[in-house]
Amino acid sequence: MSFDFDKVIDLRNTHTAKWDRMASGLQITAPDAIPMWIADMDFRPPPAVTRALQDEIARGVYGYYDSSTSWREACCAWLDRRHGWPVDPDSISIAPGVVSVLGMILQALTRPGDGIVLFPPVYHAFRAIIEANDRQIIDCPLMEVQGRFQMNLDRFAAELPDNARMVIFCSPHNPGGRVWTREEINALADLCLEKNLILVADEIHNDLVYPEATHLPTALAAPQILDQLIVCVAATKTFNLAGALTGAAITPNAQMRQQIDARIKAAALVSNNRFGMIATEAAWREGDEWLEAAIAYLQANRDHFAAGLTRAIPGARVMHLESTYLAWVDFSGTGLAEDEIASRISDRARIGVSPGRQFGPGGAMHARFNIATPRYWIDEALNRLSDAFSDL
Ligand SMILES: Cc1ncc(COP(=O)(O)O)c(C=O)c1O
């Protein structure tokens, strides 16, 4: 089957946050602005998802959703088929998305004032959910070594404050797309054991990995941590279903799971969103072929964007993505001030990007570009950037 990722779909005025929130979120009001910020794709999802939703619409009755058994089976079958990770269906807690379940995990297993370790620059919603729950962020900044991010675990071990209780680990990493190696995951797990920290691995980007790398589930790479491990997964990032707001936390530790489930219950989230469940189950069951095609398209976008941007903006550097469609661009070599760079991108080029500072320490002088869009928009963005920085 072929999938038309080149198709430009007009998403303006469709309640699509990436397109319709540029004015309020980024103060970009140009009518022809290109959104390369929020992490969803401008592609249609696997046809099986649309079919499953159409079948539901045809039935036309939308009562409370019951029994997540088939959804759990589909989730486990996917994790086993794609990642060789056998998961017990009963070890899954279902929630309205990964960030939502991270909030529940924080509330269930830590107390206000507790320290939560992050490896910035990292997905900004981690910072927001920790702060919203009155926990304290402990930053352990990544190091860039030969153009790749690395964790600085020596610093982690040496500087860990007494209030540290938990680590939120992004695997693969957003931004920059690092796929962590077995050795790196093991070293982190060993430190968590030594320091008695719960390890929360957000593996939402696990499927969007390019052929040169292989994602290793934390549970397989570092089985020694299983009793202190919670892994977050979802079908929403993989299959462009972010609006389905459905995700899961997996932990083999029954006590931790009961505590998380108690929070889910306390928030009265025991009935799941019918449309989210249907869409994500269909994707896991029948989305393999679409995913292969999407990865190939994204890989070509990745290479095209990196080559084009380096030509368009002398001094700019694009981190090589092993996974994700979230390109991390370093502008420090341009010689321009940060404000100037930001205004050239948003005012002159009329492109909405995620400002690097949002991702915490190490984010200054960077921007994150979402390249999961038809090639047409990538080319248009590159042309505009070339004009906006033509004096360099
Ligand atoms: C690392 C990471 N976790 C979680 C999310 C969002 O997950 P959800 O929509 O399920 O809350 C994102 C979205 O970009 C992400 O990059």
PDB file of N, CA and C in Angstrom, residues 304-371:
ATOM      1  N   HIS A 304      17.164  15.922   4.204  1.00  0.00           N
ATOM      2  CA  HIS A 304      16.924  17.081   3.347  1.00  0.00           C
ATOM      3  C   HIS A 304      16.968  18.367   4.174  1.00  0.00           C
ATOM      4  N   PHE A 305      16.326  18.335   5.329  1.00  0.00           N
ATOM      5  CA  PHE A 305      16.271  19.508   6.195  1.00  0.00           C
ATOM      6  C   PHE A 305      17.672  19.864   6.713  1.00  0.00           C
ATOM      7  N   ALA A 306      18.397  18.836   7.165  1.00  0.00           N
ATOM      8  CA  ALA A 306      19.724  19.107   7.751  1.00  0.00           C
ATOM      9  C   ALA A 306      20.653  19.707   6.686  1.00  0.00           C
ATOM     10  N   ALA A 307      20.641  19.117   5.489  1.00  0.00           N
ATOM     11  CA  ALA A 307      21.521  19.627   4.433  1.00  0.00           C
ATOM     12  C   ALA A 307      21.087  21.029   4.024  1.00  0.00           C
ATOM     13  N   GLY A 308      19.778  21.227   3.880  1.00  0.00           N
ATOM     14  CA  GLY A 308      19.257  22.524   3.425  1.00  0.00           C
ATOM     15  C   GLY A 308      19.501  23.618   4.449  1.00  0.00           C
ATOM     16  N   LEU A 309      19.305  23.292   5.726  1.00  0.00           N
ATOM     17  CA  LEU A 309      19.466  24.324   6.750  1.00  0.00           C
ATOM     18  C   LEU A 309      20.928  24.747   6.877  1.00  0.00           C
ATOM     19  N   THR A 310      21.814  23.774   6.775  1.00  0.00           N
ATOM     20  CA  THR A 310      23.237  24.096   6.898  1.00  0.00           C
ATOM     21  C   THR A 310      23.672  25.013   5.734  1.00  0.00           C
ATOM     22  N   ARG A 311      23.072  24.769   4.568  1.00  0.00           N
ATOM     23  CA  ARG A 311      23.372  25.657   3.418  1.00  0.00           C
ATOM     24  C   ARG A 311      22.739  27.028   3.611  1.00  0.00           C
ATOM     25  N   ALA A 312      21.507  27.036   4.142  1.00  0.00           N
ATOM     26  CA  ALA A 312      20.748  28.293   4.233  1.00  0.00           C
ATOM     27  C   ALA A 312      21.315  29.226   5.295  1.00  0.00           C
ATOM     28  N   ILE A 313      21.815  28.658   6.388  1.00  0.00           N
ATOM     29  CA  ILE A 313      22.265  29.501   7.510  1.00  0.00           C
ATOM     30  C   ILE A 313      23.694  29.119   7.893  1.00  0.00           C
ATOM     31  N   PRO A 314      24.677  29.823   7.339  1.00  0.00           N
ATOM     32  CA  PRO A 314      26.060  29.513   7.709  1.00  0.00           C
ATOM     33  C   PRO A 314      26.242  29.626   9.229  1.00  0.00           C
ATOM     34  N   GLY A 315      26.856  28.620   9.792  1.00  0.00           N
ATOM     35  CA  GLY A 315      27.091  28.636  11.248  1.00  0.00           C
ATOM     36  C   GLY A 315      26.056  27.843  12.028  1.00  0.00           C
ATOM     37  N   ALA A 316      24.905  27.559  11.415  1.00  0.00           N
ATOM     38  CA  ALA A 316      23.901  26.770  12.143  1.00  0.00           C
ATOM     39  C   ALA A 316      24.254  25.291  12.040  1.00  0.00           C
ATOM     40  N   ARG A 317      23.979  24.548  13.117  1.00  0.00           N
ATOM     41  CA  ARG A 317      24.291  23.110  13.141  1.00  0.00           C
ATOM     42  C   ARG A 317      23.054  22.318  13.539  1.00  0.00           C
ATOM     43  N   VAL A 318      22.767  21.272  12.792  1.00  0.00           N
ATOM     44  CA  VAL A 318      21.595  20.435  13.098  1.00  0.00           C
ATOM     45  C   VAL A 318      22.103  19.147  13.722  1.00  0.00           C
ATOM     46  N   MET A 319      21.611  18.817  14.902  1.00  0.00           N
ATOM     47  CA  MET A 319      22.026  17.553  15.528  1.00  0.00           C
ATOM     48  C   MET A 319      21.482  16.383  14.711  1.00  0.00           C
ATOM     49  N   HIS A 320      22.307  15.373  14.514  1.00  0.00           N
ATOM     50  CA  HIS A 320      21.871  14.230  13.711  1.00  0.00           C
ATOM     51  C   HIS A 320      20.831  13.424  14.488  1.00  0.00           C
ATOM     52  N   LEU A 321      19.653  13.286  13.906  1.00  0.00           N
ATOM     53  CA  LEU A 321      18.565  12.565  14.594  1.00  0.00           C
ATOM     54  C   LEU A 321      18.692  11.068  14.366  1.00  0.00           C
ATOM     55  N   GLU A 322      18.805  10.305  15.453  1.00  0.00           N
ATOM     56  CA  GLU A 322      18.715   8.840  15.356  1.00  0.00           C
ATOM     57  C   GLU A 322      17.259   8.403  15.461  1.00  0.00           C
ATOM     58  N   SER A 323      16.457   9.289  15.997  1.00  0.00           N
ATOM     59  CA  SER A 323      15.033   9.003  16.157  1.00  0.00           C
ATOM     60  C   SER A 323      14.309  10.342  16.304  1.00  0.00           C
ATOM     61  N   THR A 324      13.000  10.279  16.300  1.00  0.00           N
ATOM     62  CA  THR A 324      12.097  11.440  16.412  1.00  0.00           C
ATOM     63  C   THR A 324      12.183  12.326  15.167  1.00  0.00           C
ATOM     64  N   TYR A 325      11.175  13.183  15.049  1.00  0.00           N
ATOM     65  CA  TYR A 325      11.165  14.152  13.939  1.00  0.00           C
ATOM     66  C   TYR A 325      11.390  15.568  14.464  1.00  0.00           C
ATOM     67  N   LEU A 326      12.126  15.655  15.575  1.00  0.00           N
ATOM     68  CA  LEU A 326      12.294  16.935  16.259  1.00  0.00           C
ATOM     69  C   LEU A 326      13.751  17.379  16.179  1.00  0.00           C
ATOM     70  N   ALA A 327      14.043  18.140  15.117  1.00  0.00           N
ATOM     71  CA  ALA A 327      15.432  18.527  14.843  1.00  0.00           C
ATOM     72  C   ALA A 327      15.875  19.626  15.803  1.00  0.00           C
ATOM     73  N   TRP A 328      17.050  19.446  16.354  1.00  0.00           N
ATOM     74  CA  TRP A 328      17.600  20.357  17.363  1.00  0.00           C
ATOM     75  C   TRP A 328      18.707  21.161  16.692  1.00  0.00           C
ATOM     76  N   VAL A 329      18.468  22.459  16.567  1.00  0.00           N
ATOM     77  CA  VAL A 329      19.381  23.288  15.771  1.00  0.00           C
ATOM     78  C   VAL A 329      20.109  24.273  16.684  1.00  0.00           C
ATOM     79  N   ASP A 330      21.424  24.279  16.556  1.00  0.00           N
ATOM     80  CA  ASP A 330      22.290  25.153  17.343  1.00  0.00           C
ATOM     81  C   ASP A 330      22.669  26.352  16.475  1.00  0.00           C
ATOM     82  N   PHE A 331      22.283  27.544  16.927  1.00  0.00           N
ATOM     83  CA  PHE A 331      22.560  28.757  16.151  1.00  0.00           C
ATOM     84  C   PHE A 331      23.766  29.524  16.691  1.00  0.00           C
ATOM     85  N   SER A 332      24.464  28.950  17.673  1.00  0.00           N
ATOM     86  CA  SER A 332      25.512  29.749  18.327  1.00  0.00           C
ATOM     87  C   SER A 332      26.640  30.104  17.372  1.00  0.00           C
ATOM     88  N   GLY A 333      26.827  29.302  16.310  1.00  0.00           N
ATOM     89  CA  GLY A 333      27.899  29.612  15.360  1.00  0.00           C
ATOM     90  C   GLY A 333      27.556  30.691  14.350  1.00  0.00           C
ATOM     91  N   THR A 334      26.348  31.236  14.438  1.00  0.00           N
ATOM     92  CA  THR A 334      25.970  32.268  13.455  1.00  0.00           C
ATOM     93  C   THR A 334      26.534  33.635  13.818  1.00  0.00           C
ATOM     94  N   GLY A 335      26.928  33.809  15.076  1.00  0.00           N
ATOM     95  CA  GLY A 335      27.418  35.112  15.520  1.00  0.00           C
ATOM     96  C   GLY A 335      26.294  36.089  15.833  1.00  0.00           C
ATOM     97  N   LEU A 336      25.051  35.666  15.720  1.00  0.00           N
ATOM     98  CA  LEU A 336      23.925  36.555  15.997  1.00  0.00           C
ATOM     99  C   LEU A 336      23.451  36.381  17.439  1.00  0.00           C
ATOM    100  N   ALA A 337      22.804  37.443  17.962  1.00  0.00           N
ATOM    101  CA  ALA A 337      22.251  37.349  19.315  1.00  0.00           C
ATOM    102  C   ALA A 337      20.977  36.502  19.279  1.00  0.00           C
ATOM    103  N   GLU A 338      20.622  35.929  20.436  1.00  0.00           N
ATOM    104  CA  GLU A 338      19.480  35.016  20.502  1.00  0.00           C
ATOM    105  C   GLU A 338      18.167  35.681  20.052  1.00  0.00           C
ATOM    106  N   ASP A 339      17.937  36.921  20.499  1.00  0.00           N
ATOM    107  CA  ASP A 339      16.696  37.629  20.108  1.00  0.00           C
ATOM    108  C   ASP A 339      16.624  37.833  18.607  1.00  0.00           C
ATOM    109  N   GLU A 340      17.783  38.150  18.057  1.00  0.00           N
ATOM    110  CA  GLU A 340      17.856  38.403  16.616  1.00  0.00           C
ATOM    111  C   GLU A 340      17.520  37.115  15.843  1.00  0.00           C
ATOM    112  N   ILE A 341      18.059  36.014  16.308  1.00  0.00           N
ATOM    113  CA  ILE A 341      17.788  34.726  15.647  1.00  0.00           C
ATOM    114  C   ILE A 341      16.291  34.427  15.725  1.00  0.00           C
ATOM    115  N   ALA A 342      15.733  34.590  16.929  1.00  0.00           N
ATOM    116  CA  ALA A 342      14.310  34.286  17.121  1.00  0.00           C
ATOM    117  C   ALA A 342      13.457  35.161  16.214  1.00  0.00           C
ATOM    118  N   SER A 343      13.790  36.457  16.114  1.00  0.00           N
ATOM    119  CA  SER A 343      12.922  37.319  15.306  1.00  0.00           C
ATOM    120  C   SER A 343      13.104  37.049  13.813  1.00  0.00           C
ATOM    121  N   ARG A 344      14.301  36.659  13.405  1.00  0.00           N
ATOM    122  CA  ARG A 344      14.462  36.306  11.986  1.00  0.00           C
ATOM    123  C   ARG A 344      13.612  35.073  11.648  1.00  0.00           C
ATOM    124  N   ILE A 345      13.579  34.101  12.575  1.00  0.00           N
ATOM    125  CA  ILE A 345      12.805  32.875  12.296  1.00  0.00           C
ATOM    126  C   ILE A 345      11.307  33.174  12.308  1.00  0.00           C
ATOM    127  N   SER A 346      10.847  33.865  13.358  1.00  0.00           N
ATOM    128  CA  SER A 346       9.389  34.008  13.464  1.00  0.00           C
ATOM    129  C   SER A 346       8.844  35.198  12.674  1.00  0.00           C
ATOM    130  N   ASP A 347       9.591  36.293  12.578  1.00  0.00           N
ATOM    131  CA  ASP A 347       9.038  37.472  11.878  1.00  0.00           C
ATOM    132  C   ASP A 347       9.399  37.473  10.391  1.00  0.00           C
ATOM    133  N   ARG A 348      10.687  37.241  10.106  1.00  0.00           N
ATOM    134  CA  ARG A 348      11.083  37.292   8.691  1.00  0.00           C
ATOM    135  C   ARG A 348      10.694  36.018   7.948  1.00  0.00           C
ATOM    136  N   ALA A 349      11.064  34.861   8.539  1.00  0.00           N
ATOM    137  CA  ALA A 349      10.784  33.599   7.822  1.00  0.00           C
ATOM    138  C   ALA A 349       9.352  33.117   8.087  1.00  0.00           C
ATOM    139  N   ARG A 350       8.732  33.651   9.097  1.00  0.00           N
ATOM    140  CA  ARG A 350       7.341  33.285   9.444  1.00  0.00           C
ATOM    141  C   ARG A 350       7.228  31.774   9.676  1.00  0.00           C
ATOM    142  N   ILE A 351       8.094  31.323  10.569  1.00  0.00           N
ATOM    143  CA  ILE A 351       8.095  29.901  10.941  1.00  0.00           C
ATOM    144  C   ILE A 351       7.955  29.811  12.460  1.00  0.00           C
ATOM    145  N   GLY A 352       7.046  28.977  12.893  1.00  0.00           N
ATOM    146  CA  GLY A 352       6.857  28.763  14.334  1.00  0.00           C
ATOM    147  C   GLY A 352       7.712  27.598  14.792  1.00  0.00           C
ATOM    148  N   VAL A 353       8.679  27.869  15.663  1.00  0.00           N
ATOM    149  CA  VAL A 353       9.538  26.799  16.184  1.00  0.00           C
ATOM    150  C   VAL A 353       9.425  26.774  17.712  1.00  0.00           C
ATOM    151  N   SER A 354       9.937  25.724  18.320  1.00  0.00           N
ATOM    152  CA  SER A 354       9.984  25.677  19.787  1.00  0.00           C
ATOM    153  C   SER A 354      11.299  26.302  20.228  1.00  0.00           C
ATOM    154  N   PRO A 355      11.228  27.415  20.997  1.00  0.00           N
ATOM    155  CA  PRO A 355      12.461  28.074  21.420  1.00  0.00           C
ATOM    156  C   PRO A 355      13.280  27.162  22.328  1.00  0.00           C
ATOM    157  N   GLY A 356      14.597  27.133  22.098  1.00  0.00           N
ATOM    158  CA  GLY A 356      15.458  26.211  22.830  1.00  0.00           C
ATOM    159  C   GLY A 356      15.376  26.356  24.335  1.00  0.00           C
ATOM    160  N   ARG A 357      15.202  27.597  24.815  1.00  0.00           N
ATOM    161  CA  ARG A 357      15.204  27.823  26.272  1.00  0.00           C
ATOM    162  C   ARG A 357      14.096  27.076  26.987  1.00  0.00           C
ATOM    163  N   GLN A 358      13.011  26.802  26.244  1.00  0.00           N
ATOM    164  CA  GLN A 358      11.903  26.055  26.816  1.00  0.00           C
ATOM    165  C   GLN A 358      12.356  24.694  27.382  1.00  0.00           C
ATOM    166  N   PHE A 359      13.451  24.171  26.817  1.00  0.00           N
ATOM    167  CA  PHE A 359      13.878  22.807  27.163  1.00  0.00           C
ATOM    168  C   PHE A 359      14.845  22.788  28.348  1.00  0.00           C
ATOM    169  N   GLY A 360      15.050  23.967  28.960  1.00  0.00           N
ATOM    170  CA  GLY A 360      15.873  24.032  30.163  1.00  0.00           C
ATOM    171  C   GLY A 360      17.344  24.290  29.847  1.00  0.00           C
ATOM    172  N   PRO A 361      18.227  24.106  30.865  1.00  0.00           N
ATOM    173  CA  PRO A 361      19.648  24.380  30.681  1.00  0.00           C
ATOM    174  C   PRO A 361      20.196  23.704  29.429  1.00  0.00           C
ATOM    175  N   GLY A 362      21.001  24.437  28.686  1.00  0.00           N
ATOM    176  CA  GLY A 362      21.553  23.897  27.439  1.00  0.00           C
ATOM    177  C   GLY A 362      20.703  24.264  26.230  1.00  0.00           C
ATOM    178  N   GLY A 363      19.562  24.897  26.482  1.00  0.00           N
ATOM    179  CA  GLY A 363      18.650  25.203  25.375  1.00  0.00           C
ATOM    180  C   GLY A 363      18.881  26.552  24.722  1.00  0.00           C
ATOM    181  N   ALA A 364      19.585  27.465  25.417  1.00  0.00           N
ATOM    182  CA  ALA A 364      19.810  28.795  24.844  1.00  0.00           C
ATOM    183  C   ALA A 364      20.512  28.675  23.494  1.00  0.00           C
ATOM    184  N   MET A 365      20.219  29.587  22.613  1.00  0.00           N
ATOM    185  CA  MET A 365      20.830  29.643  21.264  1.00  0.00           C
ATOM    186  C   MET A 365      20.410  28.454  20.384  1.00  0.00           C
ATOM    187  N   HIS A 366      19.375  27.741  20.797  1.00  0.00           N
ATOM    188  CA  HIS A 366      18.879  26.624  19.991  1.00  0.00           C
ATOM    189  C   HIS A 366      17.412  26.839  19.642  1.00  0.00           C
ATOM    190  N   ALA A 367      16.945  26.096  18.657  1.00  0.00           N
ATOM    191  CA  ALA A 367      15.509  26.013  18.378  1.00  0.00           C
ATOM    192  C   ALA A 367      15.221  24.588  17.932  1.00  0.00           C
ATOM    193  N   ARG A 368      13.978  24.139  18.226  1.00  0.00           N
ATOM    194  CA  ARG A 368      13.594  22.803  17.790  1.00  0.00           C
ATOM    195  C   ARG A 368      12.614  22.917  16.631  1.00  0.00           C
ATOM    196  N   PHE A 369      12.955  22.252  15.539  1.00  0.00           N
ATOM    197  CA  PHE A 369      12.113  22.271  14.338  1.00  0.00           C
ATOM    198  C   PHE A 369      11.444  20.901  14.175  1.00  0.00           C
ATOM    199  N   ASN A 370      10.137  20.909  14.034  1.00  0.00           N
ATOM    200  CA  ASN A 370       9.387  19.674  13.757  1.00  0.00           C
ATOM    201  C   ASN A 370       9.364  19.477  12.240  1.00  0.00           C
ATOM    202  N   ILE A 371       9.946  18.362  11.799  1.00  0.00           N
ATOM    203  CA  ILE A 371      10.053  18.121  10.353  1.00  0.00           C
ATOM    204  C   ILE A 371       9.041  17.087   9.844  1.00  0.00           C
TER     205      ILE A 371
END
